[in-house]
Amino acid sequence: MDEALIRSLTPSVLTILVRRGADFAAAEDAVQDALVEAFRVWPADPPGDAKGWLVTVAWRKFLDQARADTARRRREDRVDEEPAPGPAPDVDDTLQLYFLCAHPSLTPSSAVALTLRAVGGLTTRQIAQAYLVPEATMAQRISRAKRTVSDVRFDQPGDVATVLRVLYLVFNEGYSGDVDLAAEAIRLTRQLAAAIDHPEVAGLLALMLLHHARRAGRTAPDGSLVALAEQDRGRWDTGLIAEGVGILQAALARDRLGEFQAQAAVAALHADAPTAEETDWVQIVEWYDELIRLTDSPVVRLNRAVAVGEADGPRAGLAALAALDDSLPRHAAVAAYLHERDGDPETAARLYTEAARKAPNLAERDYLTRQAARLNAGRRR
């Protein structure tokens, strides 16, 4: 390789780069890089046009370096624009995301399902159980909701009622399901209550606090479920109960009753009773009547049958239950309880076994299985 030829071409190549628009320092660096490349490549593969080869390689080196410098300056500019080191602002957009997912272009039920899936993190199966529909049906509903909002702008947040429904279902899944979301639902509902003066927001917060106050008593040391009547009420959180009752009373005083306030009133009556035997079941039935008027929910009617059984006797409870569809979740469990109280352990054991097979989670299935085993063992003695 003719080293002298290469070096003799350097001024000419440098001039060409400057004429093409490169500043002198950058052009000089590029030519030096090209010379290094020539010493590496030419011994094995000498070019036919030494000057043209050097110009081409040097220009490419210049462009590569220019792009790298531009990218570096952009990174430095972004760093200069960043806030100074220090505590980051405590910004939580989760609640806003709930509102945005409850988009006006969706039906309330579809908005709730989409938000539970996208923001709440619940599975399609868990959402389907909450809605009392088959999993395949819920999967289709969520898919349709995604298609509906795929081409819309999320600049029109949904209404409060839809967001409350989402928070309520998230809390229920966290309270009794496989995923612990109850504390997060309470946190977000507190935020909403602080931002919006609305009796139903207050009613939902009261309901959550009253249920959460009893949480420690719902399970035994081994993790098994404990029925409400058998819970150690000394383990209930009296501070949360007092807070929940206070919030509920203030909401009810506004005389704008909604379903969450009515549910919270039922929870407050349970929390207020020193013992299970002292529970005011007559008043609880009256609140369930209000709930039926507000929602006409089959689940509310199922719970009312239990309350009627406590207030007026198991036969009255079974009569109320007979008017309901026996495919309702937990219908068999309620029927088993009422038949046991009515002195029919054989039917009760069979129904507890049936209810265990349909239980939505492992803890509930184990509880119902134990009830069936207890009654079967008593019959054999």
mmCIF file of C-alpha atoms in Angstrom:
data_model
loop_
_atom_site.group_PDB
_atom_site.id
_atom_site.type_symbol
_atom_site.label_atom_id
_atom_site.label_comp_id
_atom_site.label_asym_id
_atom_site.label_seq_id
_atom_site.Cartn_x
_atom_site.Cartn_y
_atom_site.Cartn_z
ATOM 1 C CA MET A 1 0.000 0.000 0.000
ATOM 2 C CA ASP A 2 1.386 3.456 -0.968
ATOM 3 C CA GLU A 3 1.288 5.331 2.324
ATOM 4 C CA ALA A 4 2.631 8.473 0.694
ATOM 5 C CA LEU A 5 -0.262 8.458 -1.802
ATOM 6 C CA ILE A 6 -2.803 8.231 0.995
ATOM 7 C CA ARG A 7 -1.291 11.107 2.903
ATOM 8 C CA SER A 8 -0.979 13.209 -0.219
ATOM 9 C CA LEU A 9 -4.685 12.944 -0.794
ATOM 10 C CA THR A 10 -5.553 14.196 2.684
ATOM 11 C CA PRO A 11 -5.672 17.975 1.916
ATOM 12 C CA SER A 12 -7.852 17.418 -1.133
ATOM 13 C CA VAL A 13 -10.311 15.196 0.735
ATOM 14 C CA LEU A 14 -10.441 17.672 3.619
ATOM 15 C CA THR A 15 -11.227 20.529 1.232
ATOM 16 C CA ILE A 16 -14.052 18.607 -0.404
ATOM 17 C CA LEU A 17 -15.701 17.898 2.971
ATOM 18 C CA VAL A 18 -15.501 21.570 3.992
ATOM 19 C CA ARG A 19 -17.046 22.598 0.694
ATOM 20 C CA ARG A 20 -19.898 20.142 1.307
ATOM 21 C CA GLY A 21 -20.710 21.948 4.511
ATOM 22 C CA ALA A 22 -18.635 20.317 7.227
ATOM 23 C CA ASP A 23 -16.897 22.611 9.703
ATOM 24 C CA PHE A 24 -13.120 22.316 9.576
ATOM 25 C CA ALA A 25 -12.583 20.516 12.911
ATOM 26 C CA ALA A 26 -15.269 17.942 12.219
ATOM 27 C CA ALA A 27 -14.006 17.443 8.656
ATOM 28 C CA GLU A 28 -10.464 16.910 9.910
ATOM 29 C CA ASP A 29 -11.622 14.279 12.421
ATOM 30 C CA ALA A 30 -13.603 12.521 9.704
ATOM 31 C CA VAL A 31 -10.651 12.445 7.314
ATOM 32 C CA GLN A 32 -8.387 11.024 10.017
ATOM 33 C CA ASP A 33 -10.957 8.278 10.688
ATOM 34 C CA ALA A 34 -11.067 7.556 6.955
ATOM 35 C CA LEU A 35 -7.269 7.272 6.838
ATOM 36 C CA VAL A 36 -7.314 4.765 9.696
ATOM 37 C CA GLU A 37 -9.940 2.760 7.829
ATOM 38 C CA ALA A 38 -7.813 2.899 4.652
ATOM 39 C CA PHE A 39 -4.759 1.517 6.438
ATOM 40 C CA ARG A 40 -6.950 -1.331 7.725
ATOM 41 C CA VAL A 41 -8.782 -2.210 4.483
ATOM 42 C CA TRP A 42 -6.555 -1.325 1.552
ATOM 43 C CA PRO A 43 -3.799 -3.944 1.987
ATOM 44 C CA ALA A 44 -6.303 -6.740 1.333
ATOM 45 C CA ASP A 45 -8.688 -4.844 -0.940
ATOM 46 C CA PRO A 46 -7.142 -1.754 -2.612
ATOM 47 C CA PRO A 47 -9.714 0.568 -4.222
ATOM 48 C CA GLY A 48 -9.697 1.472 -7.892
ATOM 49 C CA ASP A 49 -10.195 5.186 -7.040
ATOM 50 C CA ALA A 50 -8.228 6.012 -3.918
ATOM 51 C CA LYS A 51 -9.408 9.650 -3.697
ATOM 52 C CA GLY A 52 -13.067 8.782 -4.308
ATOM 53 C CA TRP A 53 -12.900 6.044 -1.668
ATOM 54 C CA LEU A 54 -11.446 8.427 0.928
ATOM 55 C CA VAL A 55 -14.033 11.132 0.186
ATOM 56 C CA THR A 56 -16.923 8.656 0.485
ATOM 57 C CA VAL A 57 -15.706 7.090 3.743
ATOM 58 C CA ALA A 58 -14.746 10.450 5.294
ATOM 59 C CA TRP A 59 -18.174 11.945 4.466
ATOM 60 C CA ARG A 60 -19.931 8.956 6.031
ATOM 61 C CA LYS A 61 -17.772 9.321 9.140
ATOM 62 C CA PHE A 62 -18.672 13.018 9.284
ATOM 63 C CA LEU A 63 -22.409 12.308 8.984
ATOM 64 C CA ASP A 64 -22.251 9.608 11.663
ATOM 65 C CA GLN A 65 -20.475 11.986 14.035
ATOM 66 C CA ALA A 66 -22.904 14.819 13.248
ATOM 67 C CA ARG A 67 -25.889 12.585 14.020
ATOM 68 C CA ALA A 68 -24.244 11.444 17.258
ATOM 69 C CA ASP A 69 -23.562 15.054 18.295
ATOM 70 C CA THR A 70 -27.151 16.053 17.538
ATOM 71 C CA ALA A 71 -28.519 13.164 19.598
ATOM 72 C CA ARG A 72 -26.161 14.034 22.461
ATOM 73 C CA ARG A 73 -27.245 17.684 22.444
ATOM 74 C CA ARG A 74 -30.889 16.633 22.528
ATOM 75 C CA ARG A 75 -30.211 14.408 25.527
ATOM 76 C CA GLU A 76 -28.376 17.252 27.260
ATOM 77 C CA ASP A 77 -31.243 19.648 26.511
ATOM 78 C CA ARG A 78 -33.716 17.195 28.030
ATOM 79 C CA VAL A 79 -31.547 16.913 31.134
ATOM 80 C CA ASP A 80 -31.407 20.719 31.409
ATOM 81 C CA GLU A 81 -35.190 20.840 31.233
ATOM 82 C CA GLU A 82 -35.664 18.284 34.003
ATOM 83 C CA PRO A 83 -36.582 19.576 37.468
ATOM 84 C CA ALA A 84 -33.845 19.937 40.016
ATOM 85 C CA PRO A 85 -33.172 16.945 42.269
ATOM 86 C CA GLY A 86 -35.479 16.772 45.257
ATOM 87 C CA PRO A 87 -38.726 15.233 46.446
ATOM 88 C CA ALA A 88 -41.020 14.357 43.538
ATOM 89 C CA PRO A 89 -44.570 15.731 43.693
ATOM 90 C CA ASP A 90 -47.031 13.196 45.037
ATOM 91 C CA VAL A 91 -49.395 12.882 42.075
ATOM 92 C CA ASP A 92 -51.867 9.996 41.872
ATOM 93 C CA ASP A 93 -53.866 9.809 38.663
ATOM 94 C CA THR A 94 -55.590 6.494 39.423
ATOM 95 C CA LEU A 95 -58.950 8.029 40.272
ATOM 96 C CA GLN A 96 -58.805 10.224 37.162
ATOM 97 C CA LEU A 97 -58.132 7.084 35.126
ATOM 98 C CA TYR A 98 -61.299 5.529 36.577
ATOM 99 C CA PHE A 99 -63.283 8.527 35.340
ATOM 100 C CA LEU A 100 -61.699 8.444 31.898
ATOM 101 C CA CYS A 101 -62.438 4.741 31.435
ATOM 102 C CA ALA A 102 -66.077 5.381 32.370
ATOM 103 C CA HIS A 103 -66.468 7.042 28.963
ATOM 104 C CA PRO A 104 -69.862 8.462 27.884
ATOM 105 C CA SER A 105 -69.732 6.435 24.669
ATOM 106 C CA LEU A 106 -70.043 3.246 26.734
ATOM 107 C CA THR A 107 -73.071 1.904 28.560
ATOM 108 C CA PRO A 108 -72.594 1.992 32.338
ATOM 109 C CA SER A 109 -72.237 -1.796 32.561
ATOM 110 C CA SER A 110 -69.639 -1.879 29.766
ATOM 111 C CA ALA A 111 -67.718 1.035 31.293
ATOM 112 C CA VAL A 112 -67.602 -0.731 34.644
ATOM 113 C CA ALA A 113 -66.421 -3.990 33.074
ATOM 114 C CA LEU A 114 -63.707 -2.259 31.028
ATOM 115 C CA THR A 115 -62.453 -0.260 34.008
ATOM 116 C CA LEU A 116 -62.341 -3.296 36.267
ATOM 117 C CA ARG A 117 -60.286 -5.126 33.638
ATOM 118 C CA ALA A 118 -57.990 -2.295 32.525
ATOM 119 C CA VAL A 119 -57.501 -0.367 35.780
ATOM 120 C CA GLY A 120 -58.721 -2.596 38.592
ATOM 121 C CA GLY A 121 -56.690 -5.562 37.396
ATOM 122 C CA LEU A 122 -59.510 -8.077 37.848
ATOM 123 C CA THR A 123 -59.733 -11.112 35.588
ATOM 124 C CA THR A 124 -62.632 -11.608 33.195
ATOM 125 C CA ARG A 125 -63.796 -14.503 35.374
ATOM 126 C CA GLN A 126 -63.893 -12.337 38.508
ATOM 127 C CA ILE A 127 -65.836 -9.596 36.707
ATOM 128 C CA ALA A 128 -68.296 -12.142 35.304
ATOM 129 C CA GLN A 129 -68.929 -13.488 38.814
ATOM 130 C CA ALA A 130 -69.590 -9.964 40.079
ATOM 131 C CA TYR A 131 -72.118 -9.415 37.281
ATOM 132 C CA LEU A 132 -73.703 -12.875 37.595
ATOM 133 C CA VAL A 133 -73.086 -13.666 33.904
ATOM 134 C CA PRO A 134 -71.072 -16.389 32.105
ATOM 135 C CA GLU A 135 -67.377 -15.650 31.593
ATOM 136 C CA ALA A 136 -67.758 -15.836 27.784
ATOM 137 C CA THR A 137 -70.499 -13.196 27.898
ATOM 138 C CA MET A 138 -68.315 -10.867 29.928
ATOM 139 C CA ALA A 139 -65.345 -11.421 27.601
ATOM 140 C CA GLN A 140 -67.485 -10.323 24.658
ATOM 141 C CA ARG A 141 -68.732 -7.284 26.560
ATOM 142 C CA ILE A 142 -65.190 -6.175 27.391
ATOM 143 C CA SER A 143 -64.053 -6.719 23.787
ATOM 144 C CA ARG A 144 -66.940 -4.613 22.481
ATOM 145 C CA ALA A 145 -66.100 -1.864 24.984
ATOM 146 C CA LYS A 146 -62.479 -1.817 23.809
ATOM 147 C CA ARG A 147 -63.572 -1.541 20.184
ATOM 148 C CA THR A 148 -65.988 1.266 21.036
ATOM 149 C CA VAL A 149 -63.348 3.442 22.688
ATOM 150 C CA SER A 150 -60.487 2.561 20.328
ATOM 151 C CA ASP A 151 -61.154 5.599 18.106
ATOM 152 C CA VAL A 152 -62.494 8.111 20.624
ATOM 153 C CA ARG A 153 -60.711 10.819 22.587
ATOM 154 C CA PHE A 154 -60.655 10.363 26.339
ATOM 155 C CA ASP A 155 -61.481 13.987 27.071
ATOM 156 C CA GLN A 156 -65.022 13.393 28.368
ATOM 157 C CA PRO A 157 -64.867 11.668 31.737
ATOM 158 C CA GLY A 158 -67.689 9.399 32.834
ATOM 159 C CA ASP A 159 -70.203 10.152 35.546
ATOM 160 C CA VAL A 160 -69.862 9.634 39.276
ATOM 161 C CA ALA A 161 -72.400 6.789 39.415
ATOM 162 C CA THR A 162 -70.346 4.608 37.073
ATOM 163 C CA VAL A 163 -67.120 5.284 38.969
ATOM 164 C CA LEU A 164 -68.850 4.423 42.261
ATOM 165 C CA ARG A 165 -70.035 1.131 40.774
ATOM 166 C CA VAL A 166 -66.469 0.283 39.751
ATOM 167 C CA LEU A 167 -65.051 1.141 43.165
ATOM 168 C CA TYR A 168 -67.771 -0.914 44.851
ATOM 169 C CA LEU A 169 -67.011 -4.000 42.759
ATOM 170 C CA VAL A 170 -63.262 -3.609 43.238
ATOM 171 C CA PHE A 171 -63.815 -3.431 46.998
ATOM 172 C CA ASN A 172 -66.055 -6.502 46.973
ATOM 173 C CA GLU A 173 -63.469 -8.514 45.068
ATOM 174 C CA GLY A 174 -60.765 -7.389 47.461
ATOM 175 C CA TYR A 175 -62.919 -8.064 50.520
ATOM 176 C CA SER A 176 -64.083 -11.566 49.667
ATOM 177 C CA GLY A 177 -62.136 -12.725 46.616
ATOM 178 C CA ASP A 178 -58.690 -13.900 45.649
ATOM 179 C CA VAL A 179 -57.135 -10.469 45.070
ATOM 180 C CA ASP A 180 -56.738 -7.987 47.948
ATOM 181 C CA LEU A 181 -57.974 -4.709 46.504
ATOM 182 C CA ALA A 182 -60.099 -3.489 49.427
ATOM 183 C CA ALA A 183 -57.584 -1.016 50.861
ATOM 184 C CA GLU A 184 -56.977 0.516 47.417
ATOM 185 C CA ALA A 185 -60.725 0.915 46.838
ATOM 186 C CA ILE A 186 -61.096 2.653 50.217
ATOM 187 C CA ARG A 187 -58.170 4.967 49.453
ATOM 188 C CA LEU A 188 -59.648 6.031 46.125
ATOM 189 C CA THR A 189 -63.133 6.474 47.591
ATOM 190 C CA ARG A 190 -61.677 8.710 50.308
ATOM 191 C CA GLN A 191 -60.101 10.815 47.546
ATOM 192 C CA LEU A 192 -63.416 11.012 45.731
ATOM 193 C CA ALA A 193 -65.290 11.955 48.920
ATOM 194 C CA ALA A 194 -62.784 14.756 49.556
ATOM 195 C CA ALA A 195 -63.247 16.078 46.016
ATOM 196 C CA ILE A 196 -67.017 15.679 45.544
ATOM 197 C CA ASP A 197 -69.817 16.587 47.959
ATOM 198 C CA HIS A 198 -72.189 13.741 47.072
ATOM 199 C CA PRO A 199 -74.279 11.662 49.546
ATOM 200 C CA GLU A 200 -73.775 8.430 47.601
ATOM 201 C CA VAL A 201 -69.994 8.874 47.597
ATOM 202 C CA ALA A 202 -70.240 9.258 51.359
ATOM 203 C CA GLY A 203 -72.556 6.255 51.517
ATOM 204 C CA LEU A 204 -70.073 4.081 49.623
ATOM 205 C CA LEU A 205 -67.192 5.184 51.818
ATOM 206 C CA ALA A 206 -69.230 4.422 54.943
ATOM 207 C CA LEU A 207 -70.158 0.998 53.566
ATOM 208 C CA MET A 208 -66.531 0.143 52.835
ATOM 209 C CA LEU A 209 -65.332 1.290 56.250
ATOM 210 C CA LEU A 210 -68.032 -0.673 58.089
ATOM 211 C CA HIS A 211 -67.276 -3.858 56.179
ATOM 212 C CA HIS A 212 -63.517 -3.384 56.469
ATOM 213 C CA ALA A 213 -63.857 -2.846 60.225
ATOM 214 C CA ARG A 214 -65.045 -6.467 60.578
ATOM 215 C CA ARG A 215 -62.337 -7.937 58.382
ATOM 216 C CA ALA A 216 -60.070 -9.200 61.160
ATOM 217 C CA GLY A 217 -62.938 -11.265 62.566
ATOM 218 C CA ARG A 218 -63.863 -12.895 59.273
ATOM 219 C CA THR A 219 -61.064 -15.471 59.364
ATOM 220 C CA ALA A 220 -59.708 -17.882 61.950
ATOM 221 C CA PRO A 221 -55.942 -18.184 62.645
ATOM 222 C CA ASP A 222 -55.766 -20.976 60.047
ATOM 223 C CA GLY A 223 -57.306 -18.700 57.388
ATOM 224 C CA SER A 224 -60.719 -20.357 57.346
ATOM 225 C CA LEU A 225 -63.887 -18.235 57.127
ATOM 226 C CA VAL A 226 -65.869 -17.421 60.265
ATOM 227 C CA ALA A 227 -69.605 -16.746 59.902
ATOM 228 C CA LEU A 228 -70.846 -13.333 61.049
ATOM 229 C CA ALA A 229 -72.783 -14.778 63.992
ATOM 230 C CA GLU A 230 -69.664 -16.594 65.235
ATOM 231 C CA GLN A 231 -67.157 -13.769 64.851
ATOM 232 C CA ASP A 232 -65.236 -12.377 67.823
ATOM 233 C CA ARG A 233 -66.606 -8.839 67.870
ATOM 234 C CA GLY A 234 -63.720 -7.781 70.038
ATOM 235 C CA ARG A 235 -61.552 -8.046 66.924
ATOM 236 C CA TRP A 236 -63.651 -5.543 65.011
ATOM 237 C CA ASP A 237 -62.077 -2.116 64.465
ATOM 238 C CA THR A 238 -64.213 0.240 66.570
ATOM 239 C CA GLY A 239 -62.458 3.298 65.141
ATOM 240 C CA LEU A 240 -63.464 2.418 61.583
ATOM 241 C CA ILE A 241 -66.990 1.597 62.759
ATOM 242 C CA ALA A 242 -67.345 4.988 64.451
ATOM 243 C CA GLU A 243 -65.990 6.752 61.364
ATOM 244 C CA GLY A 244 -68.298 4.830 59.049
ATOM 245 C CA VAL A 245 -71.381 5.462 61.179
ATOM 246 C CA GLY A 246 -70.574 9.174 61.411
ATOM 247 C CA ILE A 247 -70.174 9.497 57.639
ATOM 248 C CA LEU A 248 -73.399 7.550 57.071
ATOM 249 C CA GLN A 249 -75.435 9.657 59.483
ATOM 250 C CA ALA A 250 -74.299 12.863 57.797
ATOM 251 C CA ALA A 251 -75.229 11.432 54.373
ATOM 252 C CA LEU A 252 -78.661 10.191 55.494
ATOM 253 C CA ALA A 253 -79.420 13.597 57.028
ATOM 254 C CA ARG A 254 -79.390 15.070 53.512
ATOM 255 C CA ASP A 255 -82.488 13.000 52.641
ATOM 256 C CA ARG A 256 -81.177 11.857 49.246
ATOM 257 C CA LEU A 257 -81.188 8.116 49.808
ATOM 258 C CA GLY A 258 -79.264 5.876 47.430
ATOM 259 C CA GLU A 259 -78.362 2.225 47.350
ATOM 260 C CA PHE A 260 -74.921 2.635 48.934
ATOM 261 C CA GLN A 261 -76.367 4.550 51.870
ATOM 262 C CA ALA A 262 -78.992 1.831 52.346
ATOM 263 C CA GLN A 263 -76.365 -0.914 52.230
ATOM 264 C CA ALA A 264 -74.240 1.025 54.691
ATOM 265 C CA ALA A 265 -77.257 1.273 57.019
ATOM 266 C CA VAL A 266 -77.534 -2.542 57.030
ATOM 267 C CA ALA A 267 -73.805 -2.822 57.776
ATOM 268 C CA ALA A 268 -74.136 -0.268 60.574
ATOM 269 C CA LEU A 269 -76.920 -2.280 62.235
ATOM 270 C CA HIS A 270 -74.691 -5.359 62.231
ATOM 271 C CA ALA A 271 -71.760 -3.354 63.602
ATOM 272 C CA ASP A 272 -73.933 -1.741 66.282
ATOM 273 C CA ALA A 273 -75.150 -5.051 67.779
ATOM 274 C CA PRO A 274 -73.087 -6.118 70.842
ATOM 275 C CA THR A 275 -73.896 -9.773 70.027
ATOM 276 C CA ALA A 276 -75.372 -11.616 67.062
ATOM 277 C CA GLU A 277 -78.521 -12.318 69.086
ATOM 278 C CA GLU A 278 -79.069 -8.580 69.639
ATOM 279 C CA THR A 279 -79.033 -7.710 65.929
ATOM 280 C CA ASP A 280 -82.049 -5.630 64.904
ATOM 281 C CA TRP A 281 -83.198 -7.914 62.088
ATOM 282 C CA VAL A 282 -86.583 -6.213 61.747
ATOM 283 C CA GLN A 283 -84.917 -2.922 60.850
ATOM 284 C CA ILE A 284 -82.499 -4.736 58.526
ATOM 285 C CA VAL A 285 -85.472 -6.187 56.621
ATOM 286 C CA GLU A 286 -86.857 -2.670 56.289
ATOM 287 C CA TRP A 287 -83.582 -1.440 54.818
ATOM 288 C CA TYR A 288 -83.546 -4.356 52.375
ATOM 289 C CA ASP A 289 -87.042 -3.314 51.313
ATOM 290 C CA GLU A 290 -85.634 0.139 50.565
ATOM 291 C CA LEU A 291 -82.816 -1.448 48.567
ATOM 292 C CA ILE A 292 -85.258 -3.496 46.520
ATOM 293 C CA ARG A 293 -87.181 -0.324 45.766
ATOM 294 C CA LEU A 294 -83.953 1.359 44.636
ATOM 295 C CA THR A 295 -82.343 -1.503 42.703
ATOM 296 C CA ASP A 296 -84.678 -4.510 42.393
ATOM 297 C CA SER A 297 -81.517 -6.622 42.587
ATOM 298 C CA PRO A 298 -81.885 -10.410 42.894
ATOM 299 C CA VAL A 299 -78.874 -10.443 45.214
ATOM 300 C CA VAL A 300 -80.621 -7.971 47.516
ATOM 301 C CA ARG A 301 -83.718 -10.208 47.501
ATOM 302 C CA LEU A 302 -81.518 -13.165 48.426
ATOM 303 C CA ASN A 303 -80.015 -11.276 51.352
ATOM 304 C CA ARG A 304 -83.477 -10.139 52.382
ATOM 305 C CA ALA A 305 -84.608 -13.779 52.592
ATOM 306 C CA VAL A 306 -81.871 -14.392 55.173
ATOM 307 C CA ALA A 307 -82.950 -11.320 57.150
ATOM 308 C CA VAL A 308 -86.596 -12.388 57.019
ATOM 309 C CA GLY A 309 -85.557 -15.820 58.279
ATOM 310 C CA GLU A 310 -83.890 -14.178 61.268
ATOM 311 C CA ALA A 311 -86.668 -11.682 61.947
ATOM 312 C CA ASP A 312 -89.749 -13.875 61.367
ATOM 313 C CA GLY A 313 -88.394 -17.425 61.525
ATOM 314 C CA PRO A 314 -86.836 -19.836 58.987
ATOM 315 C CA ARG A 315 -90.155 -20.806 57.393
ATOM 316 C CA ALA A 316 -90.754 -17.170 56.453
ATOM 317 C CA GLY A 317 -87.226 -16.977 55.085
ATOM 318 C CA LEU A 318 -87.737 -20.112 52.973
ATOM 319 C CA ALA A 319 -90.994 -18.679 51.631
ATOM 320 C CA ALA A 320 -89.166 -15.524 50.548
ATOM 321 C CA LEU A 321 -86.414 -17.656 49.012
ATOM 322 C CA ALA A 322 -88.901 -19.755 47.040
ATOM 323 C CA ALA A 323 -89.753 -16.737 44.904
ATOM 324 C CA LEU A 324 -86.162 -16.455 43.664
ATOM 325 C CA ASP A 325 -84.280 -18.226 40.857
ATOM 326 C CA ASP A 326 -82.325 -21.113 42.397
ATOM 327 C CA SER A 327 -79.469 -20.522 39.918
ATOM 328 C CA LEU A 328 -78.512 -17.340 41.788
ATOM 329 C CA PRO A 329 -75.012 -17.474 43.280
ATOM 330 C CA ARG A 330 -75.145 -18.513 46.958
ATOM 331 C CA HIS A 331 -78.828 -19.484 46.664
ATOM 332 C CA ALA A 332 -78.006 -23.038 47.771
ATOM 333 C CA ALA A 333 -75.977 -21.739 50.724
ATOM 334 C CA VAL A 334 -78.861 -19.559 51.920
ATOM 335 C CA ALA A 335 -81.305 -22.428 51.489
ATOM 336 C CA ALA A 336 -78.989 -24.727 53.467
ATOM 337 C CA TYR A 337 -78.767 -22.246 56.337
ATOM 338 C CA LEU A 338 -82.522 -21.738 56.514
ATOM 339 C CA HIS A 339 -83.262 -25.475 56.333
ATOM 340 C CA GLU A 340 -80.791 -26.109 59.147
ATOM 341 C CA ARG A 341 -82.491 -23.469 61.293
ATOM 342 C CA ASP A 342 -85.820 -25.087 60.425
ATOM 343 C CA GLY A 343 -84.639 -28.425 61.862
ATOM 344 C CA ASP A 344 -83.949 -30.268 58.572
ATOM 345 C CA PRO A 345 -80.232 -31.230 58.769
ATOM 346 C CA GLU A 346 -80.428 -33.793 55.953
ATOM 347 C CA THR A 347 -81.637 -31.257 53.382
ATOM 348 C CA ALA A 348 -79.272 -28.650 54.793
ATOM 349 C CA ALA A 349 -76.243 -30.956 54.446
ATOM 350 C CA ARG A 350 -77.129 -31.764 50.847
ATOM 351 C CA LEU A 351 -77.526 -28.083 50.015
ATOM 352 C CA TYR A 352 -74.269 -27.135 51.754
ATOM 353 C CA THR A 353 -72.489 -29.726 49.592
ATOM 354 C CA GLU A 354 -74.134 -28.321 46.473
ATOM 355 C CA ALA A 355 -73.208 -24.771 47.488
ATOM 356 C CA ALA A 356 -69.584 -25.807 48.071
ATOM 357 C CA ARG A 357 -69.323 -27.063 44.492
ATOM 358 C CA LYS A 358 -70.487 -23.651 43.234
ATOM 359 C CA ALA A 359 -68.411 -21.521 45.629
ATOM 360 C CA PRO A 360 -66.545 -18.653 43.913
ATOM 361 C CA ASN A 361 -63.380 -19.027 45.990
ATOM 362 C CA LEU A 362 -61.467 -21.605 47.996
ATOM 363 C CA ALA A 363 -62.154 -20.124 51.445
ATOM 364 C CA GLU A 364 -65.911 -20.132 50.900
ATOM 365 C CA ARG A 365 -65.837 -23.650 49.447
ATOM 366 C CA ASP A 366 -63.957 -24.952 52.495
ATOM 367 C CA TYR A 367 -66.408 -23.249 54.871
ATOM 368 C CA LEU A 368 -69.451 -24.770 53.156
ATOM 369 C CA THR A 369 -67.795 -28.189 53.018
ATOM 370 C CA ARG A 370 -67.185 -28.032 56.773
ATOM 371 C CA GLN A 371 -70.830 -27.156 57.387
ATOM 372 C CA ALA A 372 -71.975 -30.181 55.373
ATOM 373 C CA ALA A 373 -69.495 -32.438 57.193
ATOM 374 C CA ARG A 374 -70.649 -31.138 60.581
ATOM 375 C CA LEU A 375 -74.311 -31.921 59.834
ATOM 376 C CA ASN A 376 -73.530 -35.344 58.338
ATOM 377 C CA ALA A 377 -71.441 -36.248 61.388
ATOM 378 C CA GLY A 378 -74.281 -35.183 63.699
ATOM 379 C CA ARG A 379 -76.766 -37.369 61.839
ATOM 380 C CA ARG A 380 -74.515 -40.448 62.161
ATOM 381 C CA ARG A 381 -74.229 -40.143 65.917
#
